[in-house]
Amino acid sequence: EDRDATFSLGGIITGDAAVFKRFSIGIGLSYQVFKRELIGHPYTIDNDMSIEDVDLDIMTIAYYVRTVYHFHNLYERSDRKFDLYWGAGYTGSIYDYKTDSPSPLLRVYDDPTLDQTLYGLFGFRYYPIENLGIQVETSFPTNYFISIGLAYRFDWKAVK
């Protein structure tokens, strides 16, 4: 039985560089910690069955590589304030599990594990101030379902 699960907000940082006015490439890095309390966790060691309450800490670090399509006409019509985009990428996530339990079911996770997958994303950036704005993004299947944060635009006008 899972009685308690605590999730941190974590952190994510991404950067996209415009290759053309409609396409950009980007990279990102995220970090998050989950804490779970497993109540009445059963396990067997040497034919002795035990039941205990277990605290489990799960830490994940992920990297992202992505390509993004920007709706440039909408961006220009909004006087460069609203940047709507979608894209796809590749992510790798390292999971590290920590517990003091001797349970063989949980000891399987003693070594960090790496999962890698392709993912899709959709989001927007809104710049109420010249180069400072907010960003809202959703992605699937990655470590974050929704990301909300600040966006800073390095405004190189050379990209056409």
PDB file of C-alpha atoms in Angstrom:
ATOM      1  CA  GLU A   1       0.000   0.000   0.000  1.00  0.00           C
ATOM      2  CA  ASP A   2       1.273   3.466  -0.876  1.00  0.00           C
ATOM      3  CA  ARG A   3       0.226   5.841   1.855  1.00  0.00           C
ATOM      4  CA  ASP A   4       2.312   8.828   1.018  1.00  0.00           C
ATOM      5  CA  ALA A   5       4.004  10.124  -2.096  1.00  0.00           C
ATOM      6  CA  THR A   6       5.791  13.458  -2.181  1.00  0.00           C
ATOM      7  CA  PHE A   7       6.987  14.985  -5.433  1.00  0.00           C
ATOM      8  CA  SER A   8       9.331  17.914  -5.744  1.00  0.00           C
ATOM      9  CA  LEU A   9       8.821  20.628  -8.315  1.00  0.00           C
ATOM     10  CA  GLY A  10      12.318  19.957  -9.577  1.00  0.00           C
ATOM     11  CA  GLY A  11      14.135  22.118 -12.044  1.00  0.00           C
ATOM     12  CA  ILE A  12      14.555  22.215 -15.785  1.00  0.00           C
ATOM     13  CA  ILE A  13      16.686  24.392 -18.007  1.00  0.00           C
ATOM     14  CA  THR A  14      16.449  24.379 -21.790  1.00  0.00           C
ATOM     15  CA  GLY A  15      17.993  26.367 -24.569  1.00  0.00           C
ATOM     16  CA  ASP A  16      16.903  26.615 -28.184  1.00  0.00           C
ATOM     17  CA  ALA A  17      18.885  28.207 -30.990  1.00  0.00           C
ATOM     18  CA  ALA A  18      17.124  29.319 -34.177  1.00  0.00           C
ATOM     19  CA  VAL A  19      18.546  27.651 -37.265  1.00  0.00           C
ATOM     20  CA  PHE A  20      15.901  29.192 -39.542  1.00  0.00           C
ATOM     21  CA  LYS A  21      12.985  31.467 -38.707  1.00  0.00           C
ATOM     22  CA  ARG A  22      10.671  28.445 -38.313  1.00  0.00           C
ATOM     23  CA  PHE A  23      13.074  25.840 -36.895  1.00  0.00           C
ATOM     24  CA  SER A  24      15.306  25.664 -33.856  1.00  0.00           C
ATOM     25  CA  ILE A  25      17.402  23.015 -32.160  1.00  0.00           C
ATOM     26  CA  GLY A  26      17.772  22.766 -28.437  1.00  0.00           C
ATOM     27  CA  ILE A  27      19.147  20.988 -25.416  1.00  0.00           C
ATOM     28  CA  GLY A  28      17.921  20.692 -21.857  1.00  0.00           C
ATOM     29  CA  LEU A  29      18.622  19.263 -18.431  1.00  0.00           C
ATOM     30  CA  SER A  30      16.196  18.473 -15.602  1.00  0.00           C
ATOM     31  CA  TYR A  31      16.372  17.271 -12.003  1.00  0.00           C
ATOM     32  CA  GLN A  32      13.641  15.958  -9.705  1.00  0.00           C
ATOM     33  CA  VAL A  33      13.286  14.057  -6.419  1.00  0.00           C
ATOM     34  CA  PHE A  34      10.369  11.847  -5.384  1.00  0.00           C
ATOM     35  CA  LYS A  35       9.802  10.454  -1.897  1.00  0.00           C
ATOM     36  CA  ARG A  36       7.473   7.507  -1.281  1.00  0.00           C
ATOM     37  CA  GLU A  37       6.442   5.712   1.864  1.00  0.00           C
ATOM     38  CA  LEU A  38       5.448   2.098   1.218  1.00  0.00           C
ATOM     39  CA  ILE A  39       3.242   0.843   4.064  1.00  0.00           C
ATOM     40  CA  GLY A  40       3.196  -2.897   4.765  1.00  0.00           C
ATOM     41  CA  HIS A  41       5.767  -3.809   2.102  1.00  0.00           C
ATOM     42  CA  PRO A  42       6.133  -7.645   2.137  1.00  0.00           C
ATOM     43  CA  TYR A  43       9.330  -9.488   1.176  1.00  0.00           C
ATOM     44  CA  THR A  44      11.094 -12.796   1.832  1.00  0.00           C
ATOM     45  CA  ILE A  45      14.761 -13.434   2.668  1.00  0.00           C
ATOM     46  CA  ASP A  46      15.935 -17.040   3.277  1.00  0.00           C
ATOM     47  CA  ASN A  47      12.325 -18.264   3.583  1.00  0.00           C
ATOM     48  CA  ASP A  48      11.607 -15.677   6.310  1.00  0.00           C
ATOM     49  CA  MET A  49       8.759 -13.366   5.365  1.00  0.00           C
ATOM     50  CA  SER A  50       8.865  -9.801   6.638  1.00  0.00           C
ATOM     51  CA  ILE A  51       6.528  -6.858   6.374  1.00  0.00           C
ATOM     52  CA  GLU A  52       7.795  -3.351   6.956  1.00  0.00           C
ATOM     53  CA  ASP A  53       7.119   0.304   6.212  1.00  0.00           C
ATOM     54  CA  VAL A  54       9.710   1.536   3.739  1.00  0.00           C
ATOM     55  CA  ASP A  55      10.896   5.017   2.809  1.00  0.00           C
ATOM     56  CA  LEU A  56      12.001   5.196  -0.816  1.00  0.00           C
ATOM     57  CA  ASP A  57      13.813   8.181  -2.374  1.00  0.00           C
ATOM     58  CA  ILE A  58      13.944   8.396  -6.165  1.00  0.00           C
ATOM     59  CA  MET A  59      16.172  10.966  -7.852  1.00  0.00           C
ATOM     60  CA  THR A  60      16.141  11.536 -11.576  1.00  0.00           C
ATOM     61  CA  ILE A  61      18.347  13.575 -13.873  1.00  0.00           C
ATOM     62  CA  ALA A  62      17.442  13.826 -17.548  1.00  0.00           C
ATOM     63  CA  TYR A  63      18.951  15.353 -20.663  1.00  0.00           C
ATOM     64  CA  TYR A  64      17.020  16.441 -23.737  1.00  0.00           C
ATOM     65  CA  VAL A  65      17.957  17.065 -27.361  1.00  0.00           C
ATOM     66  CA  ARG A  66      15.189  18.468 -29.529  1.00  0.00           C
ATOM     67  CA  THR A  67      14.153  20.126 -32.741  1.00  0.00           C
ATOM     68  CA  VAL A  68      11.279  22.597 -32.701  1.00  0.00           C
ATOM     69  CA  TYR A  69       8.958  24.060 -35.353  1.00  0.00           C
ATOM     70  CA  HIS A  70       7.818  27.657 -34.604  1.00  0.00           C
ATOM     71  CA  PHE A  71       4.640  29.220 -35.974  1.00  0.00           C
ATOM     72  CA  HIS A  72       6.573  32.208 -37.316  1.00  0.00           C
ATOM     73  CA  ASN A  73       3.606  33.990 -38.942  1.00  0.00           C
ATOM     74  CA  LEU A  74       1.770  34.093 -35.592  1.00  0.00           C
ATOM     75  CA  TYR A  75       4.974  35.310 -33.936  1.00  0.00           C
ATOM     76  CA  GLU A  76       5.311  38.177 -36.408  1.00  0.00           C
ATOM     77  CA  ARG A  77       1.580  39.098 -36.229  1.00  0.00           C
ATOM     78  CA  SER A  78       1.854  39.325 -32.418  1.00  0.00           C
ATOM     79  CA  ASP A  79       4.708  41.849 -32.744  1.00  0.00           C
ATOM     80  CA  ARG A  80       7.150  39.115 -31.660  1.00  0.00           C
ATOM     81  CA  LYS A  81       5.438  38.639 -28.289  1.00  0.00           C
ATOM     82  CA  PHE A  82       3.859  35.174 -28.731  1.00  0.00           C
ATOM     83  CA  ASP A  83       5.943  32.179 -29.860  1.00  0.00           C
ATOM     84  CA  LEU A  84       3.843  29.019 -30.341  1.00  0.00           C
ATOM     85  CA  TYR A  85       5.813  25.848 -31.115  1.00  0.00           C
ATOM     86  CA  TRP A  86       5.794  22.058 -31.281  1.00  0.00           C
ATOM     87  CA  GLY A  87       8.545  19.545 -31.790  1.00  0.00           C
ATOM     88  CA  ALA A  88      10.184  16.221 -31.058  1.00  0.00           C
ATOM     89  CA  GLY A  89      13.304  15.105 -29.340  1.00  0.00           C
ATOM     90  CA  TYR A  90      15.348  12.435 -27.662  1.00  0.00           C
ATOM     91  CA  THR A  91      15.753  12.119 -23.908  1.00  0.00           C
ATOM     92  CA  GLY A  92      17.808  10.037 -21.534  1.00  0.00           C
ATOM     93  CA  SER A  93      16.833   9.746 -17.857  1.00  0.00           C
ATOM     94  CA  ILE A  94      18.995   8.429 -15.041  1.00  0.00           C
ATOM     95  CA  TYR A  95      17.026   7.098 -12.058  1.00  0.00           C
ATOM     96  CA  ASP A  96      18.716   6.541  -8.693  1.00  0.00           C
ATOM     97  CA  TYR A  97      16.750   4.777  -5.930  1.00  0.00           C
ATOM     98  CA  LYS A  98      17.738   4.963  -2.243  1.00  0.00           C
ATOM     99  CA  THR A  99      16.281   2.928   0.628  1.00  0.00           C
ATOM    100  CA  ASP A 100      17.489   1.316   3.854  1.00  0.00           C
ATOM    101  CA  SER A 101      15.206  -1.690   3.357  1.00  0.00           C
ATOM    102  CA  PRO A 102      16.847  -5.121   2.902  1.00  0.00           C
ATOM    103  CA  SER A 103      13.940  -6.129   0.609  1.00  0.00           C
ATOM    104  CA  PRO A 104      15.253  -7.985  -2.452  1.00  0.00           C
ATOM    105  CA  LEU A 105      12.373  -6.466  -4.423  1.00  0.00           C
ATOM    106  CA  LEU A 106      13.823  -3.000  -3.802  1.00  0.00           C
ATOM    107  CA  ARG A 107      17.520  -3.982  -3.959  1.00  0.00           C
ATOM    108  CA  VAL A 108      17.039  -4.576  -7.697  1.00  0.00           C
ATOM    109  CA  TYR A 109      17.398  -0.798  -7.991  1.00  0.00           C
ATOM    110  CA  ASP A 110      20.723  -0.491  -6.145  1.00  0.00           C
ATOM    111  CA  ASP A 111      22.482   0.680  -9.313  1.00  0.00           C
ATOM    112  CA  PRO A 112      21.281   3.755 -11.225  1.00  0.00           C
ATOM    113  CA  THR A 113      19.288   2.942 -14.346  1.00  0.00           C
ATOM    114  CA  LEU A 114      19.167   4.784 -17.674  1.00  0.00           C
ATOM    115  CA  ASP A 115      16.001   5.019 -19.788  1.00  0.00           C
ATOM    116  CA  GLN A 116      16.109   6.586 -23.244  1.00  0.00           C
ATOM    117  CA  THR A 117      13.184   7.488 -25.491  1.00  0.00           C
ATOM    118  CA  LEU A 118      11.850   9.757 -28.216  1.00  0.00           C
ATOM    119  CA  TYR A 119       9.321  12.361 -27.109  1.00  0.00           C
ATOM    120  CA  GLY A 120       6.976  15.034 -28.398  1.00  0.00           C
ATOM    121  CA  LEU A 121       6.448  18.547 -27.074  1.00  0.00           C
ATOM    122  CA  PHE A 122       4.123  21.506 -27.482  1.00  0.00           C
ATOM    123  CA  GLY A 123       4.383  24.935 -25.889  1.00  0.00           C
ATOM    124  CA  PHE A 124       4.473  28.668 -26.091  1.00  0.00           C
ATOM    125  CA  ARG A 125       6.502  31.624 -24.904  1.00  0.00           C
ATOM    126  CA  TYR A 126       4.964  35.009 -24.209  1.00  0.00           C
ATOM    127  CA  TYR A 127       7.191  38.105 -23.974  1.00  0.00           C
ATOM    128  CA  PRO A 128       5.381  41.009 -22.253  1.00  0.00           C
ATOM    129  CA  ILE A 129       8.777  42.695 -21.812  1.00  0.00           C
ATOM    130  CA  GLU A 130      11.245  43.059 -24.713  1.00  0.00           C
ATOM    131  CA  ASN A 131      13.275  39.856 -24.195  1.00  0.00           C
ATOM    132  CA  LEU A 132      11.878  38.486 -20.929  1.00  0.00           C
ATOM    133  CA  GLY A 133       8.804  36.293 -20.854  1.00  0.00           C
ATOM    134  CA  ILE A 134       7.104  33.184 -19.599  1.00  0.00           C
ATOM    135  CA  GLN A 135       7.222  29.726 -21.096  1.00  0.00           C
ATOM    136  CA  VAL A 136       4.655  26.946 -20.779  1.00  0.00           C
ATOM    137  CA  GLU A 137       5.445  23.567 -22.268  1.00  0.00           C
ATOM    138  CA  THR A 138       4.049  20.055 -22.145  1.00  0.00           C
ATOM    139  CA  SER A 139       5.897  16.952 -23.262  1.00  0.00           C
ATOM    140  CA  PHE A 140       5.265  13.235 -23.420  1.00  0.00           C
ATOM    141  CA  PRO A 141       6.608  10.709 -22.482  1.00  0.00           C
ATOM    142  CA  THR A 142       9.308  12.510 -20.479  1.00  0.00           C
ATOM    143  CA  ASN A 143      10.078  13.256 -16.833  1.00  0.00           C
ATOM    144  CA  TYR A 144       7.957  16.369 -16.918  1.00  0.00           C
ATOM    145  CA  PHE A 145       4.382  16.583 -18.105  1.00  0.00           C
ATOM    146  CA  ILE A 146       4.194  20.350 -17.810  1.00  0.00           C
ATOM    147  CA  SER A 147       6.903  22.947 -17.398  1.00  0.00           C
ATOM    148  CA  ILE A 148       6.211  26.576 -16.484  1.00  0.00           C
ATOM    149  CA  GLY A 149       8.965  29.125 -16.121  1.00  0.00           C
ATOM    150  CA  LEU A 150      10.794  32.216 -17.285  1.00  0.00           C
ATOM    151  CA  ALA A 151      12.091  32.627 -20.806  1.00  0.00           C
ATOM    152  CA  TYR A 152      14.879  34.911 -21.941  1.00  0.00           C
ATOM    153  CA  ARG A 153      15.322  35.680 -25.631  1.00  0.00           C
ATOM    154  CA  PHE A 154      18.736  36.469 -27.036  1.00  0.00           C
ATOM    155  CA  ASP A 155      17.583  38.550 -29.951  1.00  0.00           C
ATOM    156  CA  TRP A 156      19.925  37.922 -32.831  1.00  0.00           C
ATOM    157  CA  LYS A 157      18.256  39.490 -35.824  1.00  0.00           C
ATOM    158  CA  ALA A 158      20.535  37.667 -38.248  1.00  0.00           C
ATOM    159  CA  VAL A 159      18.208  34.622 -38.359  1.00  0.00           C
ATOM    160  CA  LYS A 160      15.905  34.989 -41.356  1.00  0.00           C
TER     161      LYS A 160
END
